[in-house]
């Protein structure tokens, strides 16, 4: 065979420190690690092997000198397995110690929070028409600063005396700056007081470079709910009884208004946006609010959607929508 030239220049490679090295099991590598005193004899035996291989009439004794030494190979494998077993056992002990330390840290955190160490036990009693009540999980919402979920602030103000939405905001590493509008939104959220005497849901808002506003309601499974309108639907179902519209005669009407809001936020031209506004005007008609005579989650969805659409001005709104917006502003306070 002919020799190939080296195409890449020699350079130092920085190996990662988070991985443990694997031993070289090649016999050729073991022969290179041997002492320098036997190098001359090894080269002599190699040359003799080449010479004997070229001569077909050589005796079997000389051919046996180039054969593989099975006894030496067996000893090397046994030594290798012995060393690997000891290293694996040492790593296992280290991992077990780290797990014990982690368990102690979690126990201290649980003790500091005053959480009972026992697992939650569901009662056998059924309420709410046969539905079993379970503790409400904290909610995580990922949103982009360009698509601020104003519905959170509107619901927090509207439910001030009924229900508490405790919103904490964080910034993901994908966002270098959230902008002045998002910072003002955070400041307005902080102005609304939290009443510990009222039922509460914890919401974590993370400013993130994401395409859609999404909500994760379960910490064990990643099943996001996309869109601010659908987040309003979820919060309306777990919020105060006054805003739960499933048992209302206008439940289909409220869902239809929220669907129009969903389409309005995805309109790419001003013409289609105005067409969606006309549909909202038809749904409002002569009512005080979209849910009848009382404020509902439909009004929260429409109010938040109009804030997020700066291209829609007062000229695009009908007199009925302008009067409705004044009434809704007194409740949403945005």
mmCIF file of C-alpha atoms in Angstrom:
data_model
loop_
_atom_site.group_PDB
_atom_site.id
_atom_site.type_symbol
_atom_site.label_atom_id
_atom_site.label_comp_id
_atom_site.label_asym_id
_atom_site.label_seq_id
_atom_site.Cartn_x
_atom_site.Cartn_y
_atom_site.Cartn_z
ATOM 1 C CA UNK A 1 0.000 0.000 0.000
ATOM 2 C CA UNK A 2 1.126 3.554 -0.670
ATOM 3 C CA UNK A 3 1.397 6.176 2.023
ATOM 4 C CA UNK A 4 -1.038 9.112 2.184
ATOM 5 C CA UNK A 5 0.126 12.579 3.048
ATOM 6 C CA UNK A 6 -1.345 14.478 5.984
ATOM 7 C CA UNK A 7 -3.974 16.922 4.745
ATOM 8 C CA UNK A 8 -4.657 18.753 8.002
ATOM 9 C CA UNK A 9 -1.862 20.446 9.953
ATOM 10 C CA UNK A 10 -1.063 19.348 13.470
ATOM 11 C CA UNK A 11 -2.823 21.400 16.147
ATOM 12 C CA UNK A 12 -3.695 21.025 19.805
ATOM 13 C CA UNK A 13 -7.189 19.797 20.619
ATOM 14 C CA UNK A 14 -8.703 20.897 23.915
ATOM 15 C CA UNK A 15 -10.566 17.945 25.320
ATOM 16 C CA UNK A 16 -13.710 18.574 27.384
ATOM 17 C CA UNK A 17 -13.370 18.233 31.135
ATOM 18 C CA UNK A 18 -16.936 16.984 31.689
ATOM 19 C CA UNK A 19 -16.181 13.510 30.274
ATOM 20 C CA UNK A 20 -14.025 10.724 31.587
ATOM 21 C CA UNK A 21 -11.408 9.220 29.213
ATOM 22 C CA UNK A 22 -11.744 5.742 27.758
ATOM 23 C CA UNK A 23 -8.782 3.424 27.816
ATOM 24 C CA UNK A 24 -7.178 2.314 24.558
ATOM 25 C CA UNK A 25 -7.789 -1.411 24.163
ATOM 26 C CA UNK A 26 -5.680 -1.722 21.005
ATOM 27 C CA UNK A 27 -2.755 -4.168 21.194
ATOM 28 C CA UNK A 28 -0.755 -1.869 18.956
ATOM 29 C CA UNK A 29 -1.036 0.860 21.571
ATOM 30 C CA UNK A 30 0.168 -1.546 24.277
ATOM 31 C CA UNK A 31 3.174 -2.422 22.200
ATOM 32 C CA UNK A 32 4.036 1.279 21.895
ATOM 33 C CA UNK A 33 3.860 1.738 25.655
ATOM 34 C CA UNK A 34 6.395 -1.035 26.262
ATOM 35 C CA UNK A 35 9.842 -0.192 27.609
ATOM 36 C CA UNK A 36 12.564 1.237 25.406
ATOM 37 C CA UNK A 37 14.858 -1.683 26.185
ATOM 38 C CA UNK A 38 12.735 -4.068 24.135
ATOM 39 C CA UNK A 39 12.318 -1.692 21.192
ATOM 40 C CA UNK A 40 15.342 -3.079 19.356
ATOM 41 C CA UNK A 41 14.171 -6.668 19.741
ATOM 42 C CA UNK A 42 10.630 -5.679 18.665
ATOM 43 C CA UNK A 43 11.966 -4.078 15.486
ATOM 44 C CA UNK A 44 14.093 -7.133 14.809
ATOM 45 C CA UNK A 45 11.134 -9.472 15.227
ATOM 46 C CA UNK A 46 9.044 -7.257 12.968
ATOM 47 C CA UNK A 47 11.642 -7.362 10.214
ATOM 48 C CA UNK A 48 11.957 -11.128 10.616
ATOM 49 C CA UNK A 49 8.154 -11.438 10.331
ATOM 50 C CA UNK A 50 8.210 -9.540 7.059
ATOM 51 C CA UNK A 51 11.037 -11.722 5.805
ATOM 52 C CA UNK A 52 9.342 -14.940 6.820
ATOM 53 C CA UNK A 53 6.056 -13.824 5.272
ATOM 54 C CA UNK A 54 7.805 -13.277 1.938
ATOM 55 C CA UNK A 55 9.244 -16.781 1.991
ATOM 56 C CA UNK A 56 6.604 -19.455 1.663
ATOM 57 C CA UNK A 57 9.020 -22.321 2.435
ATOM 58 C CA UNK A 58 9.848 -21.176 5.995
ATOM 59 C CA UNK A 59 9.365 -23.609 8.902
ATOM 60 C CA UNK A 60 6.325 -23.521 11.175
ATOM 61 C CA UNK A 61 8.436 -22.509 14.188
ATOM 62 C CA UNK A 62 9.381 -19.147 12.612
ATOM 63 C CA UNK A 63 5.739 -18.605 11.546
ATOM 64 C CA UNK A 64 4.568 -19.125 15.130
ATOM 65 C CA UNK A 65 6.710 -16.222 16.325
ATOM 66 C CA UNK A 66 4.491 -13.806 14.354
ATOM 67 C CA UNK A 67 1.221 -15.363 15.530
ATOM 68 C CA UNK A 68 -1.033 -13.661 18.084
ATOM 69 C CA UNK A 69 -0.142 -14.422 21.707
ATOM 70 C CA UNK A 70 -3.532 -15.503 23.136
ATOM 71 C CA UNK A 71 -2.212 -15.849 26.681
ATOM 72 C CA UNK A 72 -0.917 -12.291 26.713
ATOM 73 C CA UNK A 73 -4.172 -11.028 25.184
ATOM 74 C CA UNK A 74 -6.209 -12.832 27.850
ATOM 75 C CA UNK A 75 -4.145 -11.292 30.641
ATOM 76 C CA UNK A 76 -4.576 -7.833 29.135
ATOM 77 C CA UNK A 77 -8.372 -8.232 28.885
ATOM 78 C CA UNK A 78 -8.613 -9.464 32.482
ATOM 79 C CA UNK A 79 -6.529 -6.544 33.734
ATOM 80 C CA UNK A 80 -8.609 -4.112 31.682
ATOM 81 C CA UNK A 81 -11.890 -5.465 33.044
ATOM 82 C CA UNK A 82 -10.527 -5.358 36.579
ATOM 83 C CA UNK A 83 -9.498 -1.710 36.261
ATOM 84 C CA UNK A 84 -12.791 -0.686 34.596
ATOM 85 C CA UNK A 85 -14.864 -2.421 37.275
ATOM 86 C CA UNK A 86 -13.067 -0.517 40.002
ATOM 87 C CA UNK A 87 -13.467 2.832 38.224
ATOM 88 C CA UNK A 88 -17.169 2.225 37.528
ATOM 89 C CA UNK A 89 -17.747 1.328 41.189
ATOM 90 C CA UNK A 90 -15.960 4.518 42.273
ATOM 91 C CA UNK A 91 -18.091 6.654 39.950
ATOM 92 C CA UNK A 92 -21.233 4.949 41.211
ATOM 93 C CA UNK A 93 -20.331 5.735 44.807
ATOM 94 C CA UNK A 94 -19.722 9.367 43.860
ATOM 95 C CA UNK A 95 -23.137 9.625 42.178
ATOM 96 C CA UNK A 96 -24.853 8.081 45.208
ATOM 97 C CA UNK A 97 -23.182 10.599 47.512
ATOM 98 C CA UNK A 98 -24.332 13.461 45.277
ATOM 99 C CA UNK A 99 -27.892 12.119 45.333
ATOM 100 C CA UNK A 100 -27.851 11.986 49.119
ATOM 101 C CA UNK A 101 -26.634 15.602 49.262
ATOM 102 C CA UNK A 102 -29.386 16.642 46.840
ATOM 103 C CA UNK A 103 -31.972 14.858 48.973
ATOM 104 C CA UNK A 104 -30.792 16.740 52.057
ATOM 105 C CA UNK A 105 -30.969 20.069 50.201
ATOM 106 C CA UNK A 106 -34.532 19.356 49.025
ATOM 107 C CA UNK A 107 -35.487 18.424 52.576
ATOM 108 C CA UNK A 108 -34.136 21.719 53.872
ATOM 109 C CA UNK A 109 -36.003 23.653 51.173
ATOM 110 C CA UNK A 110 -39.235 21.815 51.991
ATOM 111 C CA UNK A 111 -38.730 22.527 55.689
ATOM 112 C CA UNK A 112 -38.045 26.190 55.028
ATOM 113 C CA UNK A 113 -41.204 26.542 52.947
ATOM 114 C CA UNK A 114 -43.290 24.803 55.589
ATOM 115 C CA UNK A 115 -44.444 22.098 53.176
ATOM 116 C CA UNK A 116 -45.601 18.819 54.633
ATOM 117 C CA UNK A 117 -43.417 15.886 53.745
ATOM 118 C CA UNK A 118 -46.368 13.613 53.079
ATOM 119 C CA UNK A 119 -47.739 13.226 49.589
ATOM 120 C CA UNK A 120 -51.082 14.780 48.738
ATOM 121 C CA UNK A 121 -54.028 12.466 49.355
ATOM 122 C CA UNK A 122 -57.229 13.011 47.427
ATOM 123 C CA UNK A 123 -60.421 12.820 49.440
ATOM 124 C CA UNK A 124 -63.197 10.474 48.444
ATOM 125 C CA UNK A 125 -65.763 13.259 48.456
ATOM 126 C CA UNK A 126 -66.790 14.562 45.092
ATOM 127 C CA UNK A 127 -67.884 18.118 44.486
ATOM 128 C CA UNK A 128 -68.756 20.381 41.589
ATOM 129 C CA UNK A 129 -71.083 17.950 39.885
ATOM 130 C CA UNK A 130 -68.915 14.878 40.314
ATOM 131 C CA UNK A 131 -65.545 16.502 39.596
ATOM 132 C CA UNK A 132 -62.738 15.926 42.071
ATOM 133 C CA UNK A 133 -60.986 19.048 43.281
ATOM 134 C CA UNK A 134 -57.193 19.032 43.093
ATOM 135 C CA UNK A 135 -54.658 21.753 43.989
ATOM 136 C CA UNK A 136 -54.120 24.275 41.192
ATOM 137 C CA UNK A 137 -50.621 24.147 39.718
ATOM 138 C CA UNK A 138 -48.565 27.260 39.087
ATOM 139 C CA UNK A 139 -48.718 28.574 35.530
ATOM 140 C CA UNK A 140 -45.765 29.490 33.329
ATOM 141 C CA UNK A 141 -46.301 31.797 30.352
ATOM 142 C CA UNK A 142 -43.650 32.374 27.685
ATOM 143 C CA UNK A 143 -44.191 35.602 25.790
ATOM 144 C CA UNK A 144 -42.316 37.909 23.450
ATOM 145 C CA UNK A 145 -41.983 41.604 24.445
ATOM 146 C CA UNK A 146 -43.473 42.541 21.070
ATOM 147 C CA UNK A 147 -46.667 40.636 21.944
ATOM 148 C CA UNK A 148 -47.368 41.708 25.516
ATOM 149 C CA UNK A 149 -50.214 39.736 27.145
ATOM 150 C CA UNK A 150 -52.194 42.699 28.431
ATOM 151 C CA UNK A 151 -54.973 40.326 29.433
ATOM 152 C CA UNK A 152 -52.969 39.407 32.556
ATOM 153 C CA UNK A 153 -53.017 42.992 33.759
ATOM 154 C CA UNK A 154 -56.677 43.428 32.802
ATOM 155 C CA UNK A 155 -57.720 40.265 34.655
ATOM 156 C CA UNK A 156 -55.630 41.214 37.666
ATOM 157 C CA UNK A 157 -57.407 44.561 37.877
ATOM 158 C CA UNK A 158 -60.857 43.161 37.122
ATOM 159 C CA UNK A 159 -60.485 40.417 39.756
ATOM 160 C CA UNK A 160 -58.964 42.711 42.360
ATOM 161 C CA UNK A 161 -61.706 41.975 44.922
ATOM 162 C CA UNK A 162 -62.515 38.427 43.749
ATOM 163 C CA UNK A 163 -59.342 36.553 42.911
ATOM 164 C CA UNK A 164 -55.598 37.125 43.039
ATOM 165 C CA UNK A 165 -53.250 36.601 40.105
ATOM 166 C CA UNK A 166 -49.714 36.798 41.444
ATOM 167 C CA UNK A 167 -47.504 37.468 38.396
ATOM 168 C CA UNK A 168 -43.713 37.292 38.570
ATOM 169 C CA UNK A 169 -41.679 38.239 35.502
ATOM 170 C CA UNK A 170 -38.310 36.961 34.330
ATOM 171 C CA UNK A 171 -36.177 37.504 31.235
ATOM 172 C CA UNK A 172 -34.837 34.564 29.242
ATOM 173 C CA UNK A 173 -31.264 34.536 27.965
ATOM 174 C CA UNK A 174 -32.560 34.793 24.381
ATOM 175 C CA UNK A 175 -33.682 38.387 25.064
ATOM 176 C CA UNK A 176 -31.028 41.063 25.342
ATOM 177 C CA UNK A 177 -33.557 43.825 26.125
ATOM 178 C CA UNK A 178 -37.317 43.631 26.649
ATOM 179 C CA UNK A 179 -37.967 47.255 25.697
ATOM 180 C CA UNK A 180 -39.776 50.127 27.431
ATOM 181 C CA UNK A 181 -43.312 48.811 26.775
ATOM 182 C CA UNK A 182 -42.624 45.517 28.560
ATOM 183 C CA UNK A 183 -40.929 47.310 31.465
ATOM 184 C CA UNK A 184 -43.952 49.579 31.843
ATOM 185 C CA UNK A 185 -46.178 46.503 31.786
ATOM 186 C CA UNK A 186 -44.121 44.945 34.592
ATOM 187 C CA UNK A 187 -44.391 48.129 36.641
ATOM 188 C CA UNK A 188 -48.180 48.200 36.242
ATOM 189 C CA UNK A 189 -48.405 44.559 37.320
ATOM 190 C CA UNK A 190 -46.429 45.332 40.468
ATOM 191 C CA UNK A 191 -48.777 48.201 41.361
ATOM 192 C CA UNK A 192 -51.751 45.875 41.793
ATOM 193 C CA UNK A 193 -51.664 44.600 45.399
ATOM 194 C CA UNK A 194 -51.861 40.909 46.252
ATOM 195 C CA UNK A 195 -54.568 40.035 48.743
ATOM 196 C CA UNK A 196 -53.516 36.883 50.673
ATOM 197 C CA UNK A 197 -57.073 36.358 51.913
ATOM 198 C CA UNK A 198 -58.383 35.672 48.390
ATOM 199 C CA UNK A 199 -57.892 32.521 46.291
ATOM 200 C CA UNK A 200 -54.695 32.827 44.310
ATOM 201 C CA UNK A 201 -52.979 31.463 41.251
ATOM 202 C CA UNK A 202 -49.252 31.988 40.704
ATOM 203 C CA UNK A 203 -48.226 32.988 37.186
ATOM 204 C CA UNK A 204 -44.606 33.147 36.026
ATOM 205 C CA UNK A 205 -44.193 35.301 32.925
ATOM 206 C CA UNK A 206 -40.936 34.708 31.042
ATOM 207 C CA UNK A 207 -39.923 37.142 28.315
ATOM 208 C CA UNK A 208 -38.551 34.872 25.638
ATOM 209 C CA UNK A 209 -37.716 34.945 21.948
ATOM 210 C CA UNK A 210 -40.688 32.795 20.948
ATOM 211 C CA UNK A 211 -43.098 33.033 18.044
ATOM 212 C CA UNK A 212 -46.338 32.538 19.974
ATOM 213 C CA UNK A 213 -47.463 33.320 23.495
ATOM 214 C CA UNK A 214 -47.684 29.944 25.212
ATOM 215 C CA UNK A 215 -48.720 28.712 28.633
ATOM 216 C CA UNK A 216 -47.587 25.569 30.457
ATOM 217 C CA UNK A 217 -50.058 24.565 33.134
ATOM 218 C CA UNK A 218 -48.472 21.288 34.238
ATOM 219 C CA UNK A 219 -44.915 20.907 35.560
ATOM 220 C CA UNK A 220 -44.784 17.191 34.736
ATOM 221 C CA UNK A 221 -45.751 17.306 31.075
ATOM 222 C CA UNK A 222 -44.969 19.945 28.442
ATOM 223 C CA UNK A 223 -48.385 20.497 26.872
ATOM 224 C CA UNK A 224 -48.457 24.196 25.966
ATOM 225 C CA UNK A 225 -51.596 26.249 25.366
ATOM 226 C CA UNK A 226 -50.919 28.639 22.496
ATOM 227 C CA UNK A 227 -52.378 32.105 22.113
ATOM 228 C CA UNK A 228 -53.406 34.795 24.567
ATOM 229 C CA UNK A 229 -57.083 34.112 23.868
ATOM 230 C CA UNK A 230 -56.783 30.478 24.917
ATOM 231 C CA UNK A 231 -54.885 31.542 28.038
ATOM 232 C CA UNK A 232 -57.849 33.802 28.872
ATOM 233 C CA UNK A 233 -60.146 30.796 28.450
ATOM 234 C CA UNK A 234 -58.050 28.756 30.872
ATOM 235 C CA UNK A 235 -57.874 31.490 33.508
ATOM 236 C CA UNK A 236 -61.610 32.065 33.147
ATOM 237 C CA UNK A 237 -62.241 28.426 34.022
ATOM 238 C CA UNK A 238 -60.048 28.447 37.141
ATOM 239 C CA UNK A 239 -60.802 32.020 38.211
ATOM 240 C CA UNK A 240 -63.712 33.423 40.209
ATOM 241 C CA UNK A 241 -67.186 32.000 39.723
ATOM 242 C CA UNK A 242 -68.438 35.345 38.395
ATOM 243 C CA UNK A 243 -66.259 34.932 35.272
ATOM 244 C CA UNK A 244 -66.854 31.231 34.597
ATOM 245 C CA UNK A 245 -69.044 31.311 31.534
ATOM 246 C CA UNK A 246 -69.484 27.599 30.746
ATOM 247 C CA UNK A 247 -72.826 27.480 32.540
ATOM 248 C CA UNK A 248 -74.019 30.774 31.087
ATOM 249 C CA UNK A 249 -76.628 30.903 28.302
ATOM 250 C CA UNK A 250 -74.172 33.125 26.389
ATOM 251 C CA UNK A 251 -71.269 30.641 26.546
ATOM 252 C CA UNK A 252 -71.293 30.071 22.772
ATOM 253 C CA UNK A 253 -71.448 33.806 22.147
ATOM 254 C CA UNK A 254 -68.459 34.434 24.430
ATOM 255 C CA UNK A 255 -66.448 31.686 22.709
ATOM 256 C CA UNK A 256 -67.303 33.169 19.318
ATOM 257 C CA UNK A 257 -66.075 36.616 20.395
ATOM 258 C CA UNK A 258 -62.821 35.092 21.658
ATOM 259 C CA UNK A 259 -62.393 33.286 18.323
ATOM 260 C CA UNK A 260 -62.752 36.628 16.516
ATOM 261 C CA UNK A 261 -60.041 38.058 18.781
ATOM 262 C CA UNK A 262 -57.790 35.130 17.881
ATOM 263 C CA UNK A 263 -58.245 35.867 14.178
ATOM 264 C CA UNK A 264 -57.819 39.611 14.708
ATOM 265 C CA UNK A 265 -54.372 39.151 16.247
ATOM 266 C CA UNK A 266 -53.267 37.183 13.186
ATOM 267 C CA UNK A 267 -54.480 39.607 10.534
ATOM 268 C CA UNK A 268 -51.589 40.836 8.392
ATOM 269 C CA UNK A 269 -53.297 43.776 6.652
ATOM 270 C CA UNK A 270 -55.250 46.741 7.937
ATOM 271 C CA UNK A 271 -58.197 45.828 5.737
ATOM 272 C CA UNK A 272 -58.628 42.431 7.339
ATOM 273 C CA UNK A 273 -58.201 43.964 10.793
ATOM 274 C CA UNK A 274 -61.043 46.403 10.135
ATOM 275 C CA UNK A 275 -63.186 43.518 8.881
ATOM 276 C CA UNK A 276 -62.666 41.687 12.185
ATOM 277 C CA UNK A 277 -63.582 44.858 14.078
ATOM 278 C CA UNK A 278 -66.836 45.003 12.134
ATOM 279 C CA UNK A 279 -67.593 41.442 13.243
ATOM 280 C CA UNK A 280 -67.006 42.466 16.846
ATOM 281 C CA UNK A 281 -69.400 45.362 16.426
ATOM 282 C CA UNK A 282 -72.097 42.969 15.177
ATOM 283 C CA UNK A 283 -71.584 40.728 18.214
ATOM 284 C CA UNK A 284 -71.803 43.684 20.621
ATOM 285 C CA UNK A 285 -74.984 45.212 19.127
ATOM 286 C CA UNK A 286 -76.811 47.182 21.845
ATOM 287 C CA UNK A 287 -75.333 45.288 24.811
ATOM 288 C CA UNK A 288 -73.297 46.912 27.536
ATOM 289 C CA UNK A 289 -70.641 44.197 27.290
ATOM 290 C CA UNK A 290 -69.943 41.251 25.022
ATOM 291 C CA UNK A 291 -71.212 38.908 27.720
ATOM 292 C CA UNK A 292 -74.444 40.802 28.309
ATOM 293 C CA UNK A 293 -74.891 43.289 31.125
ATOM 294 C CA UNK A 294 -71.791 42.130 33.051
ATOM 295 C CA UNK A 295 -68.101 42.167 32.230
ATOM 296 C CA UNK A 296 -66.811 38.783 31.027
ATOM 297 C CA UNK A 297 -63.615 37.200 29.737
ATOM 298 C CA UNK A 298 -64.799 38.087 26.218
ATOM 299 C CA UNK A 299 -64.451 41.789 27.058
ATOM 300 C CA UNK A 300 -60.970 41.126 28.476
ATOM 301 C CA UNK A 301 -59.965 39.403 25.232
ATOM 302 C CA UNK A 302 -61.306 42.175 22.989
ATOM 303 C CA UNK A 303 -59.788 44.941 25.118
ATOM 304 C CA UNK A 304 -56.347 43.312 25.168
ATOM 305 C CA UNK A 305 -56.479 42.576 21.423
ATOM 306 C CA UNK A 306 -57.276 46.195 20.544
ATOM 307 C CA UNK A 307 -54.343 47.403 22.668
ATOM 308 C CA UNK A 308 -52.011 45.069 20.773
ATOM 309 C CA UNK A 309 -53.248 46.431 17.406
ATOM 310 C CA UNK A 310 -51.946 50.030 17.239
ATOM 311 C CA UNK A 311 -52.981 50.257 13.582
ATOM 312 C CA UNK A 312 -56.640 50.265 14.653
ATOM 313 C CA UNK A 313 -57.510 53.829 15.607
ATOM 314 C CA UNK A 314 -60.681 55.479 16.840
ATOM 315 C CA UNK A 315 -61.708 56.077 13.234
ATOM 316 C CA UNK A 316 -61.930 52.319 12.698
ATOM 317 C CA UNK A 317 -64.205 51.801 15.717
ATOM 318 C CA UNK A 318 -67.933 52.292 15.663
ATOM 319 C CA UNK A 319 -69.669 54.511 18.239
ATOM 320 C CA UNK A 320 -70.883 51.386 20.049
ATOM 321 C CA UNK A 321 -67.331 50.042 20.334
ATOM 322 C CA UNK A 322 -66.015 53.421 21.486
ATOM 323 C CA UNK A 323 -68.622 53.569 24.243
ATOM 324 C CA UNK A 324 -67.875 49.964 25.207
ATOM 325 C CA UNK A 325 -64.139 50.681 25.394
ATOM 326 C CA UNK A 326 -64.739 53.506 27.876
ATOM 327 C CA UNK A 327 -66.759 51.188 30.108
ATOM 328 C CA UNK A 328 -64.207 48.382 29.849
ATOM 329 C CA UNK A 329 -61.339 50.751 30.638
ATOM 330 C CA UNK A 330 -62.870 51.517 34.013
ATOM 331 C CA UNK A 331 -62.616 47.823 34.899
ATOM 332 C CA UNK A 332 -59.386 46.822 33.112
ATOM 333 C CA UNK A 333 -57.599 50.054 34.103
ATOM 334 C CA UNK A 334 -55.122 49.932 31.224
#
